[in-house]
PDB file of C-alpha atoms in Angstrom:
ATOM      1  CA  UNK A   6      -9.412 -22.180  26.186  1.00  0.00           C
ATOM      2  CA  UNK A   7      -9.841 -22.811  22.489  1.00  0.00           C
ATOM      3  CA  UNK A   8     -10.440 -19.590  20.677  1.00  0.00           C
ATOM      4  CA  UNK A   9     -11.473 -21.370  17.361  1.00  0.00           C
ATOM      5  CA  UNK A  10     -14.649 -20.306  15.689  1.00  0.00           C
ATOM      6  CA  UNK A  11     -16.997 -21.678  13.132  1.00  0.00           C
ATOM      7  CA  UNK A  12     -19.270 -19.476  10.560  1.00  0.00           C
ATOM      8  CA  UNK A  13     -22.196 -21.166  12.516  1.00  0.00           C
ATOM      9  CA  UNK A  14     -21.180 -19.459  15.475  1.00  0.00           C
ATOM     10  CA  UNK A  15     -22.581 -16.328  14.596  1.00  0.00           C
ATOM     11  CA  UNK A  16     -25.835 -17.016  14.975  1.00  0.00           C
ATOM     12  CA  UNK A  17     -25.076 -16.463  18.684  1.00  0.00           C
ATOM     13  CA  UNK A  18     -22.594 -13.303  18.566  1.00  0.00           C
ATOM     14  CA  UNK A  19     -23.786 -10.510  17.502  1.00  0.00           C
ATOM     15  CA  UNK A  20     -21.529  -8.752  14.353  1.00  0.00           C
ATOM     16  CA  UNK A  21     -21.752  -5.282  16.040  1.00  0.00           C
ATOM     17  CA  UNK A  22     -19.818  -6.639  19.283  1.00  0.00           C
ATOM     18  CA  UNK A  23     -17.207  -7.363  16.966  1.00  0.00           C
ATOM     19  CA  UNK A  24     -16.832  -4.631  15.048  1.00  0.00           C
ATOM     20  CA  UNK A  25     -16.829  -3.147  19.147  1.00  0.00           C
ATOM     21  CA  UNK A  26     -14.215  -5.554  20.172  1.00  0.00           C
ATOM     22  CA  UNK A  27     -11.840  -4.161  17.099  1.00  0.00           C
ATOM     23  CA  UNK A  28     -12.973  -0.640  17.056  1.00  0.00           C
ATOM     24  CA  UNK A  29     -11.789  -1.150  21.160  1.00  0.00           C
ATOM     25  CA  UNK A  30      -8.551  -2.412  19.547  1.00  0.00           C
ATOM     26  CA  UNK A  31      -7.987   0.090  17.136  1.00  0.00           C
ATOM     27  CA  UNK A  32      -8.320   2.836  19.614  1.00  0.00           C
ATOM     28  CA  UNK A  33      -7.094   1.461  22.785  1.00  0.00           C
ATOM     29  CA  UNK A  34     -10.329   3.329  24.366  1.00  0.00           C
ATOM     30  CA  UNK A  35     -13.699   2.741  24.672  1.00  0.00           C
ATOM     31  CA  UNK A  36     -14.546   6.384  24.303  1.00  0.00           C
ATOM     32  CA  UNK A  37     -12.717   6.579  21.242  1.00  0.00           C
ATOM     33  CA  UNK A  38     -14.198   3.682  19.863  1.00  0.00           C
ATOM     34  CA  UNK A  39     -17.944   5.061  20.662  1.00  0.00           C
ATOM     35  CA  UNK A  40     -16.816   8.596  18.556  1.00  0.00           C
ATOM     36  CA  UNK A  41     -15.597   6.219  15.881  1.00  0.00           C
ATOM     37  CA  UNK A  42     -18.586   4.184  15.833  1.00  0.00           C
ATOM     38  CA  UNK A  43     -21.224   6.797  16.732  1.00  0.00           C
ATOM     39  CA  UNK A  44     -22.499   5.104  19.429  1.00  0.00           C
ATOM     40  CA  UNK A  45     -22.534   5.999  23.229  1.00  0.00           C
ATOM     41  CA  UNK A  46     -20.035   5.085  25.733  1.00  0.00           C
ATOM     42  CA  UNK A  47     -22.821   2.838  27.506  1.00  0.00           C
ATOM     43  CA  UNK A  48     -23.431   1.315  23.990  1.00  0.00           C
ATOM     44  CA  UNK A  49     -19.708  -0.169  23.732  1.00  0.00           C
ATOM     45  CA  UNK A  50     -19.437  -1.110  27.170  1.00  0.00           C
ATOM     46  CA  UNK A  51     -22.623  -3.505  26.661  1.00  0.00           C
ATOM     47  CA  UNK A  52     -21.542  -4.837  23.744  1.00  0.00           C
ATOM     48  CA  UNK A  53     -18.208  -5.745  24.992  1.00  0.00           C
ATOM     49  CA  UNK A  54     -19.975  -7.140  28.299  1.00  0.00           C
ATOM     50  CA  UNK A  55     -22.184  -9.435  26.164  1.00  0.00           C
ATOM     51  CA  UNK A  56     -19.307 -10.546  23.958  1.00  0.00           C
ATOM     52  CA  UNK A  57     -16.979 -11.318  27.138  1.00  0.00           C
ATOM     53  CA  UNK A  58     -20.463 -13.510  28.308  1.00  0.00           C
ATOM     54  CA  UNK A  59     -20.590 -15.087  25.243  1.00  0.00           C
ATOM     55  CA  UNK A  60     -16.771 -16.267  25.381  1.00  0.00           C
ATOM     56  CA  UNK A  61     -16.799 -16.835  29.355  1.00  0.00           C
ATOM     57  CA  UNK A  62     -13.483 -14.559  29.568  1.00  0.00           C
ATOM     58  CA  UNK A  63     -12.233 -11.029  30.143  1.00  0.00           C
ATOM     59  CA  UNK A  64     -11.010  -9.527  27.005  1.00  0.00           C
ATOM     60  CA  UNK A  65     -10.065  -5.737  28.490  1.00  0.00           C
ATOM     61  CA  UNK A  66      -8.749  -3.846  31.515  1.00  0.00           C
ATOM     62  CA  UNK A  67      -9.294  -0.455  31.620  1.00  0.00           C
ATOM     63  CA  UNK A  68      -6.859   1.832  33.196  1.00  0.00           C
ATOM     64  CA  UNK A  69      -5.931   5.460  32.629  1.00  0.00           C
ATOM     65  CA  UNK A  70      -3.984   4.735  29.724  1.00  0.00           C
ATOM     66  CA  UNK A  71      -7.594   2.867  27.705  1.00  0.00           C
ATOM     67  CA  UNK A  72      -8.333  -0.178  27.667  1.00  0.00           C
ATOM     68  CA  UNK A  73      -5.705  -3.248  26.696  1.00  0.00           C
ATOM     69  CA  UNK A  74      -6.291  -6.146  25.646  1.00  0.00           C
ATOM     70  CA  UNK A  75      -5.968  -9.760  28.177  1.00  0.00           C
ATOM     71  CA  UNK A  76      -4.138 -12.731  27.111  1.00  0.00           C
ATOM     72  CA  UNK A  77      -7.428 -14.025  26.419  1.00  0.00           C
ATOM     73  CA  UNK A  78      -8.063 -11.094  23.730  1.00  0.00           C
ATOM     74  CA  UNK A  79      -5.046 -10.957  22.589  1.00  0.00           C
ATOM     75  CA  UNK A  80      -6.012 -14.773  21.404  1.00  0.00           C
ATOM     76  CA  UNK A  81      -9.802 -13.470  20.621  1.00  0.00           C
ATOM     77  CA  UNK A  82      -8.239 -10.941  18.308  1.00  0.00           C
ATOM     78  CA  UNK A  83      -7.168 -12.511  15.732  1.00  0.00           C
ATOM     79  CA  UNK A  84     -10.122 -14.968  15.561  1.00  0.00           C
ATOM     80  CA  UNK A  85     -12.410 -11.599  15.572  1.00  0.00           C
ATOM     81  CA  UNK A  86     -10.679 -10.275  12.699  1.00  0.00           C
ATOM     82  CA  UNK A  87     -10.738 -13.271  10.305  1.00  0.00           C
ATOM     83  CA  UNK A  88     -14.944 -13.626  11.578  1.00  0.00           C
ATOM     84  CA  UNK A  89     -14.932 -10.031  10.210  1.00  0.00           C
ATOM     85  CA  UNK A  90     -13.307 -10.067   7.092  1.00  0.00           C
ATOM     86  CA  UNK A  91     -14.466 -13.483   5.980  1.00  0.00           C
ATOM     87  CA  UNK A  92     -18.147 -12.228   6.473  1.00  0.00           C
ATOM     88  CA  UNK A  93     -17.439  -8.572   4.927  1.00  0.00           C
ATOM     89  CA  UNK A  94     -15.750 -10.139   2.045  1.00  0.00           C
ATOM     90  CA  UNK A  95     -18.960 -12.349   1.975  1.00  0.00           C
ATOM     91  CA  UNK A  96     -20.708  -9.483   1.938  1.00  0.00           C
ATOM     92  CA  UNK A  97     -19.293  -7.473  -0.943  1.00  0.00           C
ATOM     93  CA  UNK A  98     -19.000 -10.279  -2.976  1.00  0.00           C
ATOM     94  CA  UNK A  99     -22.608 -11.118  -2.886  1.00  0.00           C
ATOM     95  CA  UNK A 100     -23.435  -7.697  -3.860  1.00  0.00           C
ATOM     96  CA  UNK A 101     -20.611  -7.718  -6.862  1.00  0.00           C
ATOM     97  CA  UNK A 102     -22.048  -8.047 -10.113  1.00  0.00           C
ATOM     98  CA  UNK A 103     -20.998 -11.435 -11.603  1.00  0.00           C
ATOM     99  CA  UNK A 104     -18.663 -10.434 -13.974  1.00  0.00           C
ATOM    100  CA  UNK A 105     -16.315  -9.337 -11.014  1.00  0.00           C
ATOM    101  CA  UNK A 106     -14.679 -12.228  -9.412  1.00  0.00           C
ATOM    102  CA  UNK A 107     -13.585 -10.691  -5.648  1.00  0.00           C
ATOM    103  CA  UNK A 108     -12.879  -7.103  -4.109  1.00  0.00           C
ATOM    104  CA  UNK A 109     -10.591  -5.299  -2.790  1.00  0.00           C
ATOM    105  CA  UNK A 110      -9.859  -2.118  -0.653  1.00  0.00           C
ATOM    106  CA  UNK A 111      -6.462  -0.127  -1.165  1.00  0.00           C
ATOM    107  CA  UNK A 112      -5.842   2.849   1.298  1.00  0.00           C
ATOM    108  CA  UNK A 113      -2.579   4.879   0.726  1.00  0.00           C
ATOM    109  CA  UNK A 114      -1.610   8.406   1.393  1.00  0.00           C
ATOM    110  CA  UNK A 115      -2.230  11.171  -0.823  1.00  0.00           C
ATOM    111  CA  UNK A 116       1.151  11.779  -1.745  1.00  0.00           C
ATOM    112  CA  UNK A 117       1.308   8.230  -2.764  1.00  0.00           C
ATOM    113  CA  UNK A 118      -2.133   8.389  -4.736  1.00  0.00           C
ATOM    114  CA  UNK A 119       0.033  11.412  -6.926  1.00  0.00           C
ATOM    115  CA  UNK A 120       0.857  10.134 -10.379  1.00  0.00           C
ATOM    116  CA  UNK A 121       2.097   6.932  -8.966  1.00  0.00           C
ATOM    117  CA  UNK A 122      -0.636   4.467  -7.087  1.00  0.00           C
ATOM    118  CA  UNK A 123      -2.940   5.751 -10.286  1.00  0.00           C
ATOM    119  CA  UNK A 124      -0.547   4.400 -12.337  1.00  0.00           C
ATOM    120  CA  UNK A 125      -0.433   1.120 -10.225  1.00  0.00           C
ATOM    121  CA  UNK A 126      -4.220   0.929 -10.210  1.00  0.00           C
ATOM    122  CA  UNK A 127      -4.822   1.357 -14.162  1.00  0.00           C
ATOM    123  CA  UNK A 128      -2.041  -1.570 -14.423  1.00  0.00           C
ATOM    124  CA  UNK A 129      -3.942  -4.143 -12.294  1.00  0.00           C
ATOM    125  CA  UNK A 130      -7.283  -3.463 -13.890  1.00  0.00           C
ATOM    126  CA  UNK A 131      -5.701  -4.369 -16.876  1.00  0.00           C
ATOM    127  CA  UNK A 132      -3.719  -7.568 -14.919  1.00  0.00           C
ATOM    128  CA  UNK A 133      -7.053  -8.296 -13.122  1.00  0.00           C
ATOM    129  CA  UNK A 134     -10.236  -6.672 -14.857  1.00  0.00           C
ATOM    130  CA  UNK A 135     -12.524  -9.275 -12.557  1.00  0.00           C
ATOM    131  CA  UNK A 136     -11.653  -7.544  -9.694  1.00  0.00           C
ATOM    132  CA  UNK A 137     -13.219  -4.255  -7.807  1.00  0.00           C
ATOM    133  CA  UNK A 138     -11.265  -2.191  -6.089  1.00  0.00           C
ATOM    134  CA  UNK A 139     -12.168   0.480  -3.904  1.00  0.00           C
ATOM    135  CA  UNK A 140      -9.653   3.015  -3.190  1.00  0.00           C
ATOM    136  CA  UNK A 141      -9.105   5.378   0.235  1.00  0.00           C
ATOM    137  CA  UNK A 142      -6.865   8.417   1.427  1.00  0.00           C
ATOM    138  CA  UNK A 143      -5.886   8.299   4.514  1.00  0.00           C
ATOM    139  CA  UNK A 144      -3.043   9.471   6.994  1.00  0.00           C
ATOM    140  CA  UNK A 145      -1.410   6.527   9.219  1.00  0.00           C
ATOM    141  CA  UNK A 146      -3.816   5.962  11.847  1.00  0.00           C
ATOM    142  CA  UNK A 147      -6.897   5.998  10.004  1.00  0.00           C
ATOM    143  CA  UNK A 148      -5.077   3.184   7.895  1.00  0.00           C
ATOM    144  CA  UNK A 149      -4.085   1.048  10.185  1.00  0.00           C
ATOM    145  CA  UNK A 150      -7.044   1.424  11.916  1.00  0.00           C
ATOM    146  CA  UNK A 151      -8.759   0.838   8.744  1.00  0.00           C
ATOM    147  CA  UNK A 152      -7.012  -2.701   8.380  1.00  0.00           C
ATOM    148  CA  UNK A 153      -7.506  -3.996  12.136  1.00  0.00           C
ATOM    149  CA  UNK A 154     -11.322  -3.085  11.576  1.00  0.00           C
ATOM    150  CA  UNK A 155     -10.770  -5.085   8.165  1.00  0.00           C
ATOM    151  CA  UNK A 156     -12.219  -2.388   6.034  1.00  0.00           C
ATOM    152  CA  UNK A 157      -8.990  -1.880   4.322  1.00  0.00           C
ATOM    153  CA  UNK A 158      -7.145  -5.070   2.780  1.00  0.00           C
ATOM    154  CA  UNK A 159      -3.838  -3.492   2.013  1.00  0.00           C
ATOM    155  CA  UNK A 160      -2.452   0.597   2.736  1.00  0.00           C
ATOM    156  CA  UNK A 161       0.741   1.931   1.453  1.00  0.00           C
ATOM    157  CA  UNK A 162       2.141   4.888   3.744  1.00  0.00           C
ATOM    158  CA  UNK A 163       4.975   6.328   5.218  1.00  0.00           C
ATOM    159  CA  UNK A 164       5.604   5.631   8.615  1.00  0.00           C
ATOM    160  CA  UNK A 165       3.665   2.626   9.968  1.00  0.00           C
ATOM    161  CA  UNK A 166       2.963   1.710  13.719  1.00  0.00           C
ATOM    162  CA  UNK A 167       3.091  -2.035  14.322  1.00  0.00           C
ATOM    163  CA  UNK A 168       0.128  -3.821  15.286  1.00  0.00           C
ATOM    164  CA  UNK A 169      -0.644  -7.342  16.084  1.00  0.00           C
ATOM    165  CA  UNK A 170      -1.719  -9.506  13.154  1.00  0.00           C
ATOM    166  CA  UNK A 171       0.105  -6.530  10.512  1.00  0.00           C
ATOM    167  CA  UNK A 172       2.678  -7.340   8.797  1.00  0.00           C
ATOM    168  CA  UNK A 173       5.134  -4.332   7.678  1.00  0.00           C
ATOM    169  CA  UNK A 174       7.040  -4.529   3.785  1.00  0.00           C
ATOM    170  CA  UNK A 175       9.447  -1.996   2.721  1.00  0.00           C
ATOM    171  CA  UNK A 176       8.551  -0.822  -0.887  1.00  0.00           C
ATOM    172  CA  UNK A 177      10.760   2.143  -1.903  1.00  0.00           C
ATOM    173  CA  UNK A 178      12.098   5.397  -0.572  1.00  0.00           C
ATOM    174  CA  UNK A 179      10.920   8.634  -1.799  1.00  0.00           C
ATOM    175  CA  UNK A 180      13.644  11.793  -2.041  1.00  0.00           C
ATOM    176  CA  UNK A 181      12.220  14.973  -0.676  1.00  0.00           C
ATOM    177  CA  UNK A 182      13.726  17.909  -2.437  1.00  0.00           C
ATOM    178  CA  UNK A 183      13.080  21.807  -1.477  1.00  0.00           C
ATOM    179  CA  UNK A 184      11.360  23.576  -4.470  1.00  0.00           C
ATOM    180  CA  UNK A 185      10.794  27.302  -4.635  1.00  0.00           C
ATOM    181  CA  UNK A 186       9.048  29.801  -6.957  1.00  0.00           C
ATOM    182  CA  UNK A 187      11.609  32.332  -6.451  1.00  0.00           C
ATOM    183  CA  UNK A 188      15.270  31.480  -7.346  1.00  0.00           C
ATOM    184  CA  UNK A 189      16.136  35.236  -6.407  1.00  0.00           C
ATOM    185  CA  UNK A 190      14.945  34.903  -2.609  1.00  0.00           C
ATOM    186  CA  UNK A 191      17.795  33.194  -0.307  1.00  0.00           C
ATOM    187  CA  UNK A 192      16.868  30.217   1.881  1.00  0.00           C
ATOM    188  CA  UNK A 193      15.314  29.744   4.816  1.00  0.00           C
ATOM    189  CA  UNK A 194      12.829  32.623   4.593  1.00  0.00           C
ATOM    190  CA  UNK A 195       9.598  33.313   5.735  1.00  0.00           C
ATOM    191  CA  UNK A 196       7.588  31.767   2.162  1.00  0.00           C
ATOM    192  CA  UNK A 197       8.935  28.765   3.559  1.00  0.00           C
ATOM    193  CA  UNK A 198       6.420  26.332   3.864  1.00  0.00           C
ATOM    194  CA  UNK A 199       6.688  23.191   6.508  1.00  0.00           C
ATOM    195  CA  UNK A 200       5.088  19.845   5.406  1.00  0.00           C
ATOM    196  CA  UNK A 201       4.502  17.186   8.315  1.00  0.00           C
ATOM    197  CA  UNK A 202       6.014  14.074   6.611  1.00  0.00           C
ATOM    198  CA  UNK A 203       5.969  12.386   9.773  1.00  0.00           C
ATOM    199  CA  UNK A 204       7.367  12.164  13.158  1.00  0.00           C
ATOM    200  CA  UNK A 205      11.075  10.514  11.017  1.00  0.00           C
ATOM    201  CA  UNK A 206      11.283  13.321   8.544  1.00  0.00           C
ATOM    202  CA  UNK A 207      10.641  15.776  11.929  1.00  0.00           C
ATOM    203  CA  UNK A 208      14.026  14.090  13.711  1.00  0.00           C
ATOM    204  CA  UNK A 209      15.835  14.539  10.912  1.00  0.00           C
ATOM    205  CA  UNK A 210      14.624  18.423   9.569  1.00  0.00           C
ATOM    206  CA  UNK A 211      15.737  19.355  13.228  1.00  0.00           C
ATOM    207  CA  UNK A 212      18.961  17.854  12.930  1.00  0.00           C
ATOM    208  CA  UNK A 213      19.796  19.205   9.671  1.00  0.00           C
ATOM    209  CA  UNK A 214      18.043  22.896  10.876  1.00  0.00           C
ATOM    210  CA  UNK A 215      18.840  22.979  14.848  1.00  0.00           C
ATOM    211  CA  UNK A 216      18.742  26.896  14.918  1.00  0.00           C
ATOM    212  CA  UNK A 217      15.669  26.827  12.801  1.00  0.00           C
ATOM    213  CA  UNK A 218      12.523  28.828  14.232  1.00  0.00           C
ATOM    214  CA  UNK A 219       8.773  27.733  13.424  1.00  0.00           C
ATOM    215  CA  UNK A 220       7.774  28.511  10.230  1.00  0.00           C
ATOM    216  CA  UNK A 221       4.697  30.749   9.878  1.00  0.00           C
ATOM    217  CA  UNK A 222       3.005  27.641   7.275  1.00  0.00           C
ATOM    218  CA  UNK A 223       2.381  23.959   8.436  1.00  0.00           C
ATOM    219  CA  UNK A 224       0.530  21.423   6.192  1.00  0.00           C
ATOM    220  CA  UNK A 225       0.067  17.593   7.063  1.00  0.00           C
ATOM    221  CA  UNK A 226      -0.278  17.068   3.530  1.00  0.00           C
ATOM    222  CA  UNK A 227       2.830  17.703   0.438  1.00  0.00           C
ATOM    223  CA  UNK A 228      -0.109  18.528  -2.080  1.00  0.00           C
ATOM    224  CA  UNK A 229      -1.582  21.359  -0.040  1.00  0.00           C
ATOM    225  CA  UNK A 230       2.107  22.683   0.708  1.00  0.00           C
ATOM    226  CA  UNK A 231       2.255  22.769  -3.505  1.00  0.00           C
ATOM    227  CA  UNK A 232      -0.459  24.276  -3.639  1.00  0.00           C
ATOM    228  CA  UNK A 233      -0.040  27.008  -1.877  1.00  0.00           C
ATOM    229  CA  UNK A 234       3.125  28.017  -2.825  1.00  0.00           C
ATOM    230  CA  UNK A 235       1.956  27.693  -6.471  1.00  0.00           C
ATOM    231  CA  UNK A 236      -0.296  30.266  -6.025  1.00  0.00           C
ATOM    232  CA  UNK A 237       1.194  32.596  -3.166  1.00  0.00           C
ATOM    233  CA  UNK A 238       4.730  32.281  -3.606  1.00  0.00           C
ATOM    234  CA  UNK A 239       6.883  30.051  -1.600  1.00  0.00           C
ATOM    235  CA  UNK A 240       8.821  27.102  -0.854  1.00  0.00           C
ATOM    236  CA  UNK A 241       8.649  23.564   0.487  1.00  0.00           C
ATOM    237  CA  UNK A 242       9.525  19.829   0.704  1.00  0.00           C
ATOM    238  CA  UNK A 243       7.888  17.446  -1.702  1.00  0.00           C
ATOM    239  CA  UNK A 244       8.810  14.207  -3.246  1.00  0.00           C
ATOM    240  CA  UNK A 245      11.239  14.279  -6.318  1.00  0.00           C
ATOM    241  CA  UNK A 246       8.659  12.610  -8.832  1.00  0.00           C
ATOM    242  CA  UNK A 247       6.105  15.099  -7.690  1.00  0.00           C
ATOM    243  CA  UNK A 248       8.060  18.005  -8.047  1.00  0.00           C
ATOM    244  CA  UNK A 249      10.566  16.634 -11.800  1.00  0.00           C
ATOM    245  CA  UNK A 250       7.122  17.443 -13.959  1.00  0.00           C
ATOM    246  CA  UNK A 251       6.457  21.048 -11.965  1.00  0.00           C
ATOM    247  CA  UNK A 252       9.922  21.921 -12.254  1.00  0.00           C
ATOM    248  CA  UNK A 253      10.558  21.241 -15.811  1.00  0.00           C
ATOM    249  CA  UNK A 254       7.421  23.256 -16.932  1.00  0.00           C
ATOM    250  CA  UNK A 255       9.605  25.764 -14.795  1.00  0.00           C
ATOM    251  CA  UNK A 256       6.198  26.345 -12.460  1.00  0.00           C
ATOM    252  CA  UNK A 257       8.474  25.635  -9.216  1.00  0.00           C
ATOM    253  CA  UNK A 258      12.342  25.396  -9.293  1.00  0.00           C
ATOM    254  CA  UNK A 259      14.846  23.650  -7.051  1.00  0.00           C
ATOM    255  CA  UNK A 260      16.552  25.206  -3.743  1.00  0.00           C
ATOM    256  CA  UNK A 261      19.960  25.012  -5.308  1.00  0.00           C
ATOM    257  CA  UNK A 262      23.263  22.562  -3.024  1.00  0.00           C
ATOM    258  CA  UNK A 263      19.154  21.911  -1.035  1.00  0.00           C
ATOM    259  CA  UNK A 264      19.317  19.141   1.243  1.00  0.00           C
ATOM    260  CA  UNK A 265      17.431  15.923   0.160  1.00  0.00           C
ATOM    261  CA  UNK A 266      15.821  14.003   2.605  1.00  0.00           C
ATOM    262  CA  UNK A 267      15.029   9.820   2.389  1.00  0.00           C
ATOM    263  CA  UNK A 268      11.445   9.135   3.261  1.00  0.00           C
ATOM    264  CA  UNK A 269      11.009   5.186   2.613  1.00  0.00           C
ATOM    265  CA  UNK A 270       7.319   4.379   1.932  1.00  0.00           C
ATOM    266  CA  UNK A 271       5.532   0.601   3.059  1.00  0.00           C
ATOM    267  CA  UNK A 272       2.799  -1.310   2.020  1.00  0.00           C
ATOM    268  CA  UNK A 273       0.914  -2.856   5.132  1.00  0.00           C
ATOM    269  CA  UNK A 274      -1.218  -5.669   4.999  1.00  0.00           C
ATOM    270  CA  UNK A 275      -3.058  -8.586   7.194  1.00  0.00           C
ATOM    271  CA  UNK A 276       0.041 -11.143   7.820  1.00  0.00           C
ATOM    272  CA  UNK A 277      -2.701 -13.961   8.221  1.00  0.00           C
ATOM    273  CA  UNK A 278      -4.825 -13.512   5.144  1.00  0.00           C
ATOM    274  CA  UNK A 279      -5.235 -16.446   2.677  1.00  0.00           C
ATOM    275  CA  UNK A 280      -7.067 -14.244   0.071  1.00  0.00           C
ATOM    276  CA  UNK A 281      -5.703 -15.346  -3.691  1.00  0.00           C
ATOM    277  CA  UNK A 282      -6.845 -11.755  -4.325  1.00  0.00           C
ATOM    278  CA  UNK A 283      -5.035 -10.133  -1.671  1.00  0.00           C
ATOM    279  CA  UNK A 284      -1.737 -11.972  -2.649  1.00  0.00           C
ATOM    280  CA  UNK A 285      -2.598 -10.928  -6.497  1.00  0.00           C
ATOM    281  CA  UNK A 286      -2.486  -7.146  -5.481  1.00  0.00           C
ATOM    282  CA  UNK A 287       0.665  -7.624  -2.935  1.00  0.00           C
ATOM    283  CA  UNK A 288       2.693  -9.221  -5.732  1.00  0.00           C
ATOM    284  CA  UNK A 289       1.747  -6.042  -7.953  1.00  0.00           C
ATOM    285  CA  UNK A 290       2.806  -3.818  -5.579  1.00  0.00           C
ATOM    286  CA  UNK A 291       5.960  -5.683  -4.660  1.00  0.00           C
ATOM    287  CA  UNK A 292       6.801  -5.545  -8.842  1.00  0.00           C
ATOM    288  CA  UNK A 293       5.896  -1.213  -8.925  1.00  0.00           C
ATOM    289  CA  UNK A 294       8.132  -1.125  -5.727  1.00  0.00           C
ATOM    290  CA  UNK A 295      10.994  -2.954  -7.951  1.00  0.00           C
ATOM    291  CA  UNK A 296      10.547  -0.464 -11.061  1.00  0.00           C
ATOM    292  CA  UNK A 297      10.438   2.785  -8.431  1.00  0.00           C
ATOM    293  CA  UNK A 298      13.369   1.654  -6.368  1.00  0.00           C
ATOM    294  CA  UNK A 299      15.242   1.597 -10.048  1.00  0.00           C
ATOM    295  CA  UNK A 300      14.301   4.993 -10.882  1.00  0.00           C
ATOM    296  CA  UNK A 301      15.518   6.341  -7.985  1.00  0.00           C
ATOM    297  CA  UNK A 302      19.013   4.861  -8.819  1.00  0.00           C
ATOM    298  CA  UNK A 303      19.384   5.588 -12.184  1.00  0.00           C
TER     299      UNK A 303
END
């Protein structure tokens, strides 16, 4: 069956079916993608009825893992998500005022959006000043959910999941370092401080700290872990760039002979997108990767 569609065509398929269809994607459920959408159960399941009517095919089964995708979604998908993002990117750019040329959306997380994506932003405006750009925090899933549902264009982050139609680029790595506000206290003790970098910084904090119990503190984010130690005493792992400026106004201080873990970060992206824009902003990125991955070596 030929899955190609035509701008005309959407006179006769409703938008919200395929926002549906991706939010379906996205979540692998169809409960999920009702709590996402804030819609009822019964809502999704119609819309994805009338869309599978439309098309003459089966685009789910539903087991008790969620609902995956047929061969004949799997070919739907990618059609659904240029529809989308060619009519969202309509969308905003009809609304832009005219002395913007396109938009785009950057999601990253907020360790990322620390000193350094800032940075990067304040550079393209000045590269670009005719384009918007809308900027997210996020933590892995909601980004790449974000870019299947094509509200994101690009995400930086630290430890993607593929997905179909994503493609994955390596930027730099960050170094983790332990910093403490107490030099006097031996390490591990019980200021310590976990931070959830992510299931690959997990594997290898066990490894290095088998015998290791629980800590009484877990964050999912590095700048709440700073924070708290800055103001109750403490220690933690955080990124070396975050932690050089802290340390040499002598506000936190490094675990002396500390182990120093590699996190590598990665821009993700649509792998079909033709946008001019899009390709603007990934060569920027691609260039700040280049001057980071030279600081870290020098």
């Amino acid at each position: 069956m030929d899955f190609s569609i035509d701008i005309s065509d959407t006179c006769f398929m409703d938008m919200d079916q395929i926002r549906t269809f991706l939010g379906v994607v996205a979540n692998n459920s169809f409960v999920e993608a009702a709590n996402r959408l804030h819609v009822t159960q019964s809502t999704v399941s119609a819309r994805i009825q009338r869309l599978e009517a439309y098309l003459g095919v089966t685009l789910f089964v539903r087991d008790r893992s969620g609902a995956q995708l047929t061969l004949s979604g799997q070919r739907f998908f990618r059609h659904a998500k240029s529809l989308l993002l060619t009519l969202e990117q309509a969308r905003h750019d009809i609304k832009l005022p005219n002395r913007f040329q396109a938009s785009i959306s950057v999601g990253a997380r907020i360790a990322l959006w620390d000193e350094l994506l800032p940075r990067w932003i304040g550079e393209l405006r000045t590269l670009a000043p005719d384009i918007c750009i809308r900027s997210e925090i996020g933590f892995e899933d909601d980004l790449i959910r974000g870019l299947i549902e094509g509200r994101l264009d690009v995400s930086m982050m630290y430890t993607p999941q593929q997905s179909s139609g994503l493609q994955i680029e390596y930027l730099f790595d960050e170094t983790l370092v332990l910093v403490t506000t107490d030099l006097d206290k031996p390490w591990p003790n019980e200021d310590y401080i976990y931070v959830d970098w992510g299931p690959a910084f997990y594997e290898l904090h066990n490894n290095y700290y088998p015998s290791m119990e629980r800590p009484p503190q877990v964050v999912n984010i590095g700048w709440l872990g700073v924070q708290l130690i800055i103001s109750n005493g403490g220690s933690c792992f955080i990124p070396a760039r975050i932690a050089n400026p802290l340390i040499h106004n002598q506000t936190i201080y490094l675990v002396p002979d500390s182990k120093q873990f590699r996190l590598p970060a990665y821009m993700v992206f649509q792998q079909d997108s033709d946008s001019i824009v899009l390709h603007q902003v990934l060569e920027s990125l691609r260039s700040l990767a280049v001057i980071e991955r030279h600081k870290i070596k020098n």
